[in-house]
GROMACS .gro file of N, CA and C in nm:
model
  165
    1MET      N    1   0.304  17.205  12.840
    1MET     CA    2   0.427  17.151  12.891
    1MET      C    3   0.405  17.007  12.934
    2GLY      N    4   0.510  16.931  12.936
    2GLY     CA    5   0.502  16.791  12.975
    2GLY      C    6   0.543  16.770  13.120
    3SER      N    7   0.562  16.646  13.152
    3SER     CA    8   0.605  16.612  13.287
    3SER      C    9   0.754  16.639  13.304
    4CYS      N   10   0.798  16.633  13.427
    4CYS     CA   11   0.937  16.660  13.459
    4CYS      C   12   0.989  16.548  13.549
    5GLU      N   13   1.111  16.505  13.526
    5GLU     CA   14   1.174  16.405  13.611
    5GLU      C   15   1.310  16.458  13.654
    6THR      N   16   1.349  16.420  13.773
    6THR     CA   17   1.482  16.453  13.822
    6THR      C   18   1.553  16.326  13.865
    7LEU      N   19   1.683  16.331  13.864
    7LEU     CA   20   1.764  16.217  13.907
    7LEU      C   21   1.881  16.270  13.987
    8PHE      N   22   1.897  16.220  14.107
    8PHE     CA   23   2.006  16.261  14.193
    8PHE      C   24   2.100  16.143  14.217
    9SER      N   25   2.227  16.170  14.212
    9SER     CA   26   2.328  16.071  14.249
    9SER      C   27   2.410  16.137  14.361
   10CYS      N   28   2.387  16.091  14.482
   10CYS     CA   29   2.443  16.160  14.599
   10CYS      C   30   2.551  16.076  14.668
   11ASP      N   31   2.621  16.141  14.755
   11ASP     CA   32   2.725  16.076  14.836
   11ASP      C   33   2.834  16.018  14.748
   12THR      N   34   2.874  16.093  14.648
   12THR     CA   35   2.973  16.048  14.551
   12THR      C   36   3.114  16.088  14.594
   13TYR      N   37   3.214  16.041  14.520
   13TYR     CA   38   3.353  16.077  14.549
   13TYR      C   39   3.373  16.228  14.536
   14GLN      N   40   3.452  16.285  14.625
   14GLN     CA   41   3.489  16.426  14.615
   14GLN      C   42   3.624  16.440  14.545
   15PHE      N   43   3.708  16.337  14.556
   15PHE     CA   44   3.844  16.341  14.500
   15PHE      C   45   3.869  16.214  14.419
   16ASP      N   46   3.950  16.225  14.317
   16ASP     CA   47   3.984  16.105  14.240
   16ASP      C   48   4.089  16.020  14.313
   17ASP      N   49   4.167  16.083  14.401
   17ASP     CA   50   4.268  16.012  14.478
   17ASP      C   51   4.274  16.073  14.617
   18TYR      N   52   4.213  16.007  14.714
   18TYR     CA   53   4.205  16.060  14.850
   18TYR      C   54   4.342  16.072  14.917
   19SER      N   55   4.441  15.997  14.870
   19SER     CA   56   4.575  16.004  14.932
   19SER      C   57   4.643  16.139  14.907
   20LYS      N   58   4.595  16.215  14.812
   20LYS     CA   59   4.653  16.346  14.780
   20LYS      C   60   4.600  16.458  14.869
   21TYR      N   61   4.498  16.429  14.950
   21TYR     CA   62   4.431  16.533  15.027
   21TYR      C   63   4.420  16.494  15.173
   22ARG      N   64   4.418  16.595  15.258
   22ARG     CA   65   4.391  16.573  15.399
   22ARG      C   66   4.251  16.626  15.423
   23SER      N   67   4.160  16.537  15.451
   23SER     CA   68   4.022  16.578  15.473
   23SER      C   69   3.955  16.481  15.570
   24SER      N   70   3.923  16.531  15.686
   24SER     CA   71   3.852  16.449  15.784
   24SER      C   72   3.701  16.456  15.761
   25MET      N   73   3.660  16.535  15.664
   25MET     CA   74   3.517  16.554  15.636
   25MET      C   75   3.457  16.434  15.562
   26PHE      N   76   3.538  16.360  15.487
   26PHE     CA   77   3.488  16.251  15.405
   26PHE      C   78   3.553  16.120  15.446
   27ASP      N   79   3.476  16.015  15.453
   27ASP     CA   80   3.525  15.882  15.485
   27ASP      C   81   3.544  15.806  15.354
   28GLU      N   82   3.669  15.786  15.315
   28GLU     CA   83   3.698  15.722  15.187
   28GLU      C   84   3.637  15.582  15.177
   29ALA      N   85   3.643  15.505  15.284
   29ALA     CA   86   3.586  15.369  15.281
   29ALA      C   87   3.436  15.373  15.255
   30HIS      N   88   3.368  15.466  15.318
   30HIS     CA   89   3.224  15.480  15.295
   30HIS      C   90   3.196  15.522  15.150
   31LYS      N   91   3.271  15.619  15.102
   31LYS     CA   92   3.254  15.667  14.964
   31LYS      C   93   3.279  15.553  14.864
   32ARG      N   94   3.380  15.470  14.890
   32ARG     CA   95   3.410  15.357  14.803
   32ARG      C   96   3.294  15.258  14.803
   33ALA      N   97   3.239  15.230  14.920
   33ALA     CA   98   3.127  15.137  14.930
   33ALA      C   99   3.005  15.189  14.854
   34VAL      N  100   2.977  15.318  14.867
   34VAL     CA  101   2.865  15.377  14.793
   34VAL      C  102   2.891  15.368  14.644
   35ARG      N  103   3.013  15.396  14.603
   35ARG     CA  104   3.049  15.391  14.460
   35ARG      C  105   3.032  15.250  14.405
   36GLU      N  106   3.067  15.150  14.483
   36GLU     CA  107   3.056  15.012  14.436
   36GLU      C  108   2.914  14.960  14.440
   37GLU      N  109   2.835  15.002  14.539
   37GLU     CA  110   2.700  14.947  14.558
   37GLU      C  111   2.590  15.032  14.496
   38GLN      N  112   2.591  15.162  14.523
   38GLN     CA  113   2.481  15.248  14.480
   38GLN      C  114   2.503  15.310  14.342
   39PHE      N  115   2.625  15.348  14.311
   39PHE     CA  116   2.651  15.420  14.186
   39PHE      C  117   2.608  15.340  14.062
   40PRO      N  118   2.631  15.209  14.056
   40PRO     CA  119   2.581  15.135  13.939
   40PRO      C  120   2.428  15.143  13.923
   41ARG      N  121   2.357  15.146  14.035
   41ARG     CA  122   2.210  15.163  14.029
   41ARG      C  123   2.174  15.302  13.978
   42ASP      N  124   2.250  15.403  14.022
   42ASP     CA  125   2.226  15.539  13.975
   42ASP      C  126   2.252  15.550  13.825
   43LEU      N  127   2.357  15.484  13.777
   43LEU     CA  128   2.386  15.486  13.633
   43LEU      C  129   2.274  15.419  13.553
   44GLN      N  130   2.224  15.308  13.604
   44GLN     CA  131   2.114  15.240  13.536
   44GLN      C  132   1.989  15.329  13.533
   45ALA      N  133   1.961  15.396  13.645
   45ALA     CA  134   1.846  15.487  13.649
   45ALA      C  135   1.865  15.601  13.548
   46ALA      N  136   1.988  15.650  13.533
   46ALA     CA  137   2.015  15.756  13.435
   46ALA      C  138   1.995  15.705  13.293
   47ARG      N  139   2.038  15.583  13.266
   47ARG     CA  140   2.016  15.525  13.132
   47ARG      C  141   1.866  15.514  13.102
   48GLU      N  142   1.791  15.465  13.201
   48GLU     CA  143   1.648  15.449  13.182
   48GLU      C  144   1.578  15.583  13.163
   49LEU      N  145   1.622  15.683  13.236
   49LEU     CA  146   1.567  15.819  13.220
   49LEU      C  147   1.599  15.870  13.080
   50GLY      N  148   1.720  15.850  13.036
   50GLY     CA  149   1.758  15.895  12.901
   50GLY      C  150   1.675  15.827  12.793
   51MET      N  151   1.647  15.697  12.812
   51MET     CA  152   1.566  15.627  12.712
   51MET      C  153   1.422  15.679  12.712
   52ARG      N  154   1.369  15.712  12.831
   52ARG     CA  155   1.233  15.767  12.835
   52ARG      C  156   1.228  15.904  12.769
   53ILE      N  157   1.328  15.986  12.795
   53ILE     CA  158   1.330  16.121  12.738
   53ILE      C  159   1.348  16.115  12.587
   54GLY      N  160   1.432  16.021  12.542
   54GLY     CA  161   1.463  16.011  12.399
   54GLY      C  162   1.356  15.947  12.314
   55SER      N  163   1.257  15.886  12.378
   55SER     CA  164   1.156  15.817  12.295
   55SER      C  165   1.029  15.895  12.280
   0.00000   0.00000   0.00000
């Protein structure tokens, strides 16, 4: 067997439109900031993982 890698993308959006839900459990502003700042890095890490696995 070979090596194993995992990739986690955490603290993501729970809803596509927070105005449709009443939820004090999630802070939309925080989720938006994570989506704008961290999520692009997570996507890049996923691309790099895919290239390693595919080669």
